[in-house]
Amino acid sequence: MNLGVLISGRGSNMVALAQACARDDYPARIAVVVSNQPGVAGLDKAAAMGLSTELIDHRDFPDRDAFEARLIELLQQHNVQLVCLAGFMRLLSRRFIEAFRDHILNIHPSLLPSFPGLRVHEQALEHGVRISGCTVHLVTEDLDAGPILLQAAVPVQQDDSVDALAARILEQEHQIYPEAVRLFVEGYLNPHGALSI
Ligand code: GRF
């Protein structure tokens, strides 16, 4: 299956997906990595791994609709069948969701439905949760609220800092995102989030 990976920054989850895709027995390949931000580290990392990269700067378009129309067109040109959001910092409208209905995944650094949105680790520490983690979910029009596909739990340690917690959770993100994509592509995860192994 052809993946289109959308990034806005560092791109470490994109790298984890690319490393998985490089394995012979992995059922997907990255057709294109697209960033909406120029000059980000993720674009350099993707190019260094020999991946096809594209920049679609949302500021070059008059509105969200025009930006997304170009994004859809580009993904279709690359025959993308599954869109993987990996630190992509733009909200997607109904139009985009419909274009890839039930075939858009996202990774979020908390155990959803706790702590959607931004400042995720700050929220976890403020609430004093003992366990946080990460979630791979299907993307719907509602922010960080689509059906959950896979999660990993990460204990919060006493005196944890945002950076320390984020780093431990990121390690798990790199494990579960490629695993969720594999399960999804192999048909073990249905569009309603149920695991059918
Ligand atoms: C990750 O923590 C991911 O869960 C969130 O944004 C961050 C992206 O990091 N959606 P990276 O660009 O993949 O390194």
mmCIF file of C-alpha atoms and ligand atoms in Angstrom:
data_model
loop_
_atom_site.group_PDB
_atom_site.id
_atom_site.type_symbol
_atom_site.label_atom_id
_atom_site.label_comp_id
_atom_site.label_asym_id
_atom_site.label_seq_id
_atom_site.Cartn_x
_atom_site.Cartn_y
_atom_site.Cartn_z
ATOM 1 C CA MET A 1 0.000 0.000 0.000
ATOM 2 C CA ASN A 2 1.260 3.477 -0.861
ATOM 3 C CA LEU A 3 1.619 5.838 2.087
ATOM 4 C CA GLY A 4 1.629 9.626 1.993
ATOM 5 C CA VAL A 5 3.213 11.014 5.156
ATOM 6 C CA LEU A 6 2.316 14.581 6.144
ATOM 7 C CA ILE A 7 4.700 16.440 8.433
ATOM 8 C CA SER A 8 5.276 19.941 9.773
ATOM 9 C CA GLY A 9 8.529 19.585 11.697
ATOM 10 C CA ARG A 10 11.052 17.166 13.143
ATOM 11 C CA GLY A 11 9.743 14.085 11.353
ATOM 12 C CA SER A 12 10.849 11.367 13.766
ATOM 13 C CA ASN A 13 7.620 9.384 13.314
ATOM 14 C CA MET A 14 8.042 9.690 9.556
ATOM 15 C CA VAL A 15 11.539 8.184 9.952
ATOM 16 C CA ALA A 16 10.113 5.331 12.057
ATOM 17 C CA LEU A 17 7.575 4.624 9.307
ATOM 18 C CA ALA A 18 10.260 4.839 6.621
ATOM 19 C CA GLN A 19 12.491 2.389 8.506
ATOM 20 C CA ALA A 20 9.600 -0.062 8.798
ATOM 21 C CA CYS A 21 8.782 0.343 5.106
ATOM 22 C CA ALA A 22 12.386 -0.514 4.248
ATOM 23 C CA ARG A 23 11.916 -4.024 5.639
ATOM 24 C CA ASP A 24 11.153 -6.711 3.052
ATOM 25 C CA ASP A 25 8.190 -8.128 4.934
ATOM 26 C CA TYR A 26 6.467 -4.769 5.553
ATOM 27 C CA PRO A 27 3.271 -4.322 3.514
ATOM 28 C CA ALA A 28 3.599 -0.608 2.693
ATOM 29 C CA ARG A 29 5.947 1.891 1.123
ATOM 30 C CA ILE A 30 6.195 5.658 1.407
ATOM 31 C CA ALA A 31 5.179 7.207 -1.896
ATOM 32 C CA VAL A 32 5.715 10.795 -0.774
ATOM 33 C CA VAL A 33 6.500 12.915 2.293
ATOM 34 C CA VAL A 34 4.757 16.295 2.265
ATOM 35 C CA SER A 35 5.476 19.211 4.575
ATOM 36 C CA ASN A 36 3.416 22.370 4.900
ATOM 37 C CA GLN A 37 6.436 24.099 6.483
ATOM 38 C CA PRO A 38 9.564 25.014 4.527
ATOM 39 C CA GLY A 39 13.013 24.146 5.859
ATOM 40 C CA VAL A 40 11.963 21.647 8.496
ATOM 41 C CA ALA A 41 14.249 18.842 9.655
ATOM 42 C CA GLY A 42 11.752 16.192 8.556
ATOM 43 C CA LEU A 43 12.143 17.155 4.894
ATOM 44 C CA ASP A 44 15.928 16.787 5.113
ATOM 45 C CA LYS A 45 15.607 13.436 6.864
ATOM 46 C CA ALA A 46 13.180 12.170 4.220
ATOM 47 C CA ALA A 47 15.426 13.308 1.369
ATOM 48 C CA ALA A 48 18.448 11.697 3.048
ATOM 49 C CA MET A 49 16.518 8.421 3.143
ATOM 50 C CA GLY A 50 15.878 8.704 -0.579
ATOM 51 C CA LEU A 51 12.179 9.449 -0.228
ATOM 52 C CA SER A 52 10.250 11.687 -2.546
ATOM 53 C CA THR A 53 9.559 15.000 -0.780
ATOM 54 C CA GLU A 54 7.196 17.871 -1.504
ATOM 55 C CA LEU A 55 6.586 21.231 0.114
ATOM 56 C CA ILE A 56 3.096 22.690 0.032
ATOM 57 C CA ASP A 57 3.270 25.851 2.100
ATOM 58 C CA HIS A 58 -0.255 26.650 3.283
ATOM 59 C CA ARG A 59 0.657 30.362 3.283
ATOM 60 C CA ASP A 60 0.912 30.255 -0.514
ATOM 61 C CA PHE A 61 -2.845 29.621 -0.803
ATOM 62 C CA PRO A 62 -5.754 32.023 -0.331
ATOM 63 C CA ASP A 63 -7.641 29.684 1.995
ATOM 64 C CA ARG A 64 -7.803 26.185 3.489
ATOM 65 C CA ASP A 65 -9.869 24.894 0.602
ATOM 66 C CA ALA A 66 -7.277 25.836 -2.004
ATOM 67 C CA PHE A 67 -4.449 24.431 0.143
ATOM 68 C CA GLU A 68 -6.250 21.128 0.626
ATOM 69 C CA ALA A 69 -7.221 20.887 -3.052
ATOM 70 C CA ARG A 70 -3.514 21.040 -3.949
ATOM 71 C CA LEU A 71 -2.647 18.550 -1.213
ATOM 72 C CA ILE A 72 -5.276 16.073 -2.430
ATOM 73 C CA GLU A 73 -4.107 16.492 -6.014
ATOM 74 C CA LEU A 74 -0.479 15.864 -5.063
ATOM 75 C CA LEU A 75 -1.282 12.783 -2.965
ATOM 76 C CA GLN A 76 -3.390 11.378 -5.794
ATOM 77 C CA GLN A 77 -0.587 12.017 -8.286
ATOM 78 C CA HIS A 78 1.626 9.837 -6.077
ATOM 79 C CA ASN A 79 -1.110 7.160 -5.897
ATOM 80 C CA VAL A 80 -1.358 7.518 -2.134
ATOM 81 C CA GLN A 81 -3.822 5.075 -0.592
ATOM 82 C CA LEU A 82 -3.224 5.730 3.103
ATOM 83 C CA VAL A 83 -2.414 9.150 4.563
ATOM 84 C CA CYS A 84 -0.296 9.140 7.736
ATOM 85 C CA LEU A 85 -0.243 12.371 9.708
ATOM 86 C CA ALA A 86 3.035 12.573 11.607
ATOM 87 C CA GLY A 87 3.264 15.838 13.501
ATOM 88 C CA PHE A 88 1.206 17.599 10.817
ATOM 89 C CA MET A 89 0.005 20.844 12.369
ATOM 90 C CA ARG A 90 -2.927 21.783 10.114
ATOM 91 C CA LEU A 91 -6.562 20.955 10.740
ATOM 92 C CA LEU A 92 -8.109 19.023 7.872
ATOM 93 C CA SER A 93 -11.565 19.858 6.602
ATOM 94 C CA ARG A 94 -14.404 17.586 5.524
ATOM 95 C CA ARG A 95 -13.254 17.865 1.929
ATOM 96 C CA PHE A 96 -9.884 16.264 2.667
ATOM 97 C CA ILE A 97 -11.373 13.653 5.020
ATOM 98 C CA GLU A 98 -13.874 12.659 2.320
ATOM 99 C CA ALA A 99 -11.132 12.348 -0.304
ATOM 100 C CA PHE A 100 -9.383 9.680 1.806
ATOM 101 C CA ARG A 101 -12.343 8.499 3.888
ATOM 102 C CA ASP A 102 -11.301 5.929 6.544
ATOM 103 C CA HIS A 103 -7.759 6.030 5.190
ATOM 104 C CA ILE A 104 -6.153 8.779 7.267
ATOM 105 C CA LEU A 105 -4.223 7.896 10.430
ATOM 106 C CA ASN A 106 -2.692 10.121 13.092
ATOM 107 C CA ILE A 107 -0.353 9.610 16.041
ATOM 108 C CA HIS A 108 -1.071 11.586 19.200
ATOM 109 C CA PRO A 109 1.161 11.685 22.291
ATOM 110 C CA SER A 110 -1.447 10.861 24.960
ATOM 111 C CA LEU A 111 -3.895 8.133 25.795
ATOM 112 C CA LEU A 112 -6.881 9.592 23.970
ATOM 113 C CA PRO A 113 -9.555 10.640 24.761
ATOM 114 C CA SER A 114 -7.436 12.258 27.489
ATOM 115 C CA PHE A 115 -5.571 15.385 26.471
ATOM 116 C CA PRO A 116 -6.417 16.051 22.823
ATOM 117 C CA GLY A 117 -5.010 19.143 21.110
ATOM 118 C CA LEU A 118 -1.801 20.907 22.078
ATOM 119 C CA ARG A 119 0.305 21.129 25.283
ATOM 120 C CA VAL A 120 -0.374 17.446 25.727
ATOM 121 C CA HIS A 121 2.409 16.526 28.158
ATOM 122 C CA GLU A 122 1.890 19.728 30.148
ATOM 123 C CA GLN A 123 -1.747 18.745 30.590
ATOM 124 C CA ALA A 124 -0.810 15.222 31.673
ATOM 125 C CA LEU A 125 1.593 16.545 34.311
ATOM 126 C CA GLU A 126 -0.853 19.232 35.477
ATOM 127 C CA HIS A 127 -3.530 16.577 35.990
ATOM 128 C CA GLY A 128 -1.123 14.325 37.839
ATOM 129 C CA VAL A 129 -1.935 11.236 35.792
ATOM 130 C CA ARG A 130 0.212 8.240 36.686
ATOM 131 C CA ILE A 131 0.011 6.723 33.217
ATOM 132 C CA SER A 132 0.184 8.529 29.904
ATOM 133 C CA GLY A 133 1.127 7.174 26.500
ATOM 134 C CA CYS A 134 0.304 7.493 22.839
ATOM 135 C CA THR A 135 -2.505 6.675 20.444
ATOM 136 C CA VAL A 136 -2.827 5.885 16.761
ATOM 137 C CA HIS A 137 -6.313 6.767 15.574
ATOM 138 C CA LEU A 138 -8.323 7.259 12.441
ATOM 139 C CA VAL A 139 -8.793 10.903 11.509
ATOM 140 C CA THR A 140 -12.283 12.351 11.361
ATOM 141 C CA GLU A 141 -13.459 15.954 11.254
ATOM 142 C CA ASP A 142 -13.237 16.151 15.042
ATOM 143 C CA LEU A 143 -9.793 16.945 16.408
ATOM 144 C CA ASP A 144 -8.016 13.880 17.865
ATOM 145 C CA ALA A 145 -11.361 12.111 18.263
ATOM 146 C CA GLY A 146 -11.533 9.419 15.574
ATOM 147 C CA PRO A 147 -11.682 5.679 16.325
ATOM 148 C CA ILE A 148 -8.696 4.435 18.306
ATOM 149 C CA LEU A 149 -6.546 1.808 16.578
ATOM 150 C CA LEU A 150 -3.583 1.194 18.872
ATOM 151 C CA GLN A 151 -2.248 2.600 22.136
ATOM 152 C CA ALA A 152 0.843 2.222 24.304
ATOM 153 C CA ALA A 153 0.946 3.134 27.984
ATOM 154 C CA VAL A 154 3.904 4.984 29.498
ATOM 155 C CA PRO A 155 4.197 5.470 33.278
ATOM 156 C CA VAL A 156 4.649 9.043 34.490
ATOM 157 C CA GLN A 157 7.550 9.231 36.919
ATOM 158 C CA GLN A 158 7.790 11.323 40.049
ATOM 159 C CA ASP A 159 9.247 14.738 39.204
ATOM 160 C CA ASP A 160 8.877 14.019 35.499
ATOM 161 C CA SER A 161 9.546 16.984 33.240
ATOM 162 C CA VAL A 162 7.664 17.717 30.044
ATOM 163 C CA ASP A 163 10.783 16.914 28.027
ATOM 164 C CA ALA A 164 11.538 13.652 29.831
ATOM 165 C CA LEU A 165 7.956 12.420 29.554
ATOM 166 C CA ALA A 166 7.736 13.485 25.906
ATOM 167 C CA ALA A 167 10.946 11.617 25.081
ATOM 168 C CA ARG A 168 9.765 8.377 26.720
ATOM 169 C CA ILE A 169 6.407 8.607 24.974
ATOM 170 C CA LEU A 170 8.084 9.358 21.631
ATOM 171 C CA GLU A 171 9.981 6.050 21.860
ATOM 172 C CA GLN A 172 6.647 4.263 22.083
ATOM 173 C CA GLU A 173 5.184 6.336 19.235
ATOM 174 C CA HIS A 174 7.963 5.017 17.024
ATOM 175 C CA GLN A 175 6.934 1.458 17.945
ATOM 176 C CA ILE A 176 3.164 1.656 17.617
ATOM 177 C CA TYR A 177 2.805 3.852 14.521
ATOM 178 C CA PRO A 178 4.521 1.402 12.146
ATOM 179 C CA GLU A 179 2.744 -1.469 13.896
ATOM 180 C CA ALA A 180 -0.674 0.195 13.523
ATOM 181 C CA VAL A 181 -0.016 0.891 9.835
ATOM 182 C CA ARG A 182 0.959 -2.748 9.320
ATOM 183 C CA LEU A 183 -2.172 -4.024 11.092
ATOM 184 C CA PHE A 184 -4.340 -1.570 9.167
ATOM 185 C CA VAL A 185 -2.856 -2.475 5.779
ATOM 186 C CA GLU A 186 -3.155 -6.192 6.505
ATOM 187 C CA GLY A 187 -6.818 -5.710 7.342
ATOM 188 C CA TYR A 188 -6.653 -6.477 11.047
ATOM 189 C CA LEU A 189 -8.042 -3.082 12.025
ATOM 190 C CA ASN A 190 -11.411 -2.106 10.665
ATOM 191 C CA PRO A 191 -12.480 1.509 10.103
ATOM 192 C CA HIS A 192 -14.332 1.572 13.384
ATOM 193 C CA GLY A 193 -11.164 0.927 15.323
ATOM 194 C CA ALA A 194 -11.877 -2.680 16.235
ATOM 195 C CA LEU A 195 -8.977 -5.075 16.297
ATOM 196 C CA SER A 196 -9.935 -8.262 14.515
ATOM 197 C CA ILE A 197 -7.033 -10.604 15.103
HETATM 198 C C1 GRF B 1 4.669 13.600 17.996
HETATM 199 O O1 GRF B 1 4.756 13.691 19.391
HETATM 200 C C2 GRF B 1 3.286 13.210 17.571
HETATM 201 O O2 GRF B 1 2.655 12.370 18.466
HETATM 202 C C3 GRF B 1 2.576 14.537 17.516
HETATM 203 O O3 GRF B 1 3.527 15.446 17.038
HETATM 204 C C4 GRF B 1 4.834 14.969 17.357
HETATM 205 C C5 GRF B 1 5.579 14.885 16.057
HETATM 206 O O4 GRF B 1 6.916 14.522 16.235
HETATM 207 N N1 GRF B 1 1.385 14.444 16.704
HETATM 208 P P1 GRF B 1 7.788 14.093 14.996
HETATM 209 O O5 GRF B 1 7.714 15.244 13.998
HETATM 210 O O6 GRF B 1 7.212 12.838 14.421
HETATM 211 O O7 GRF B 1 9.171 13.898 15.507
#
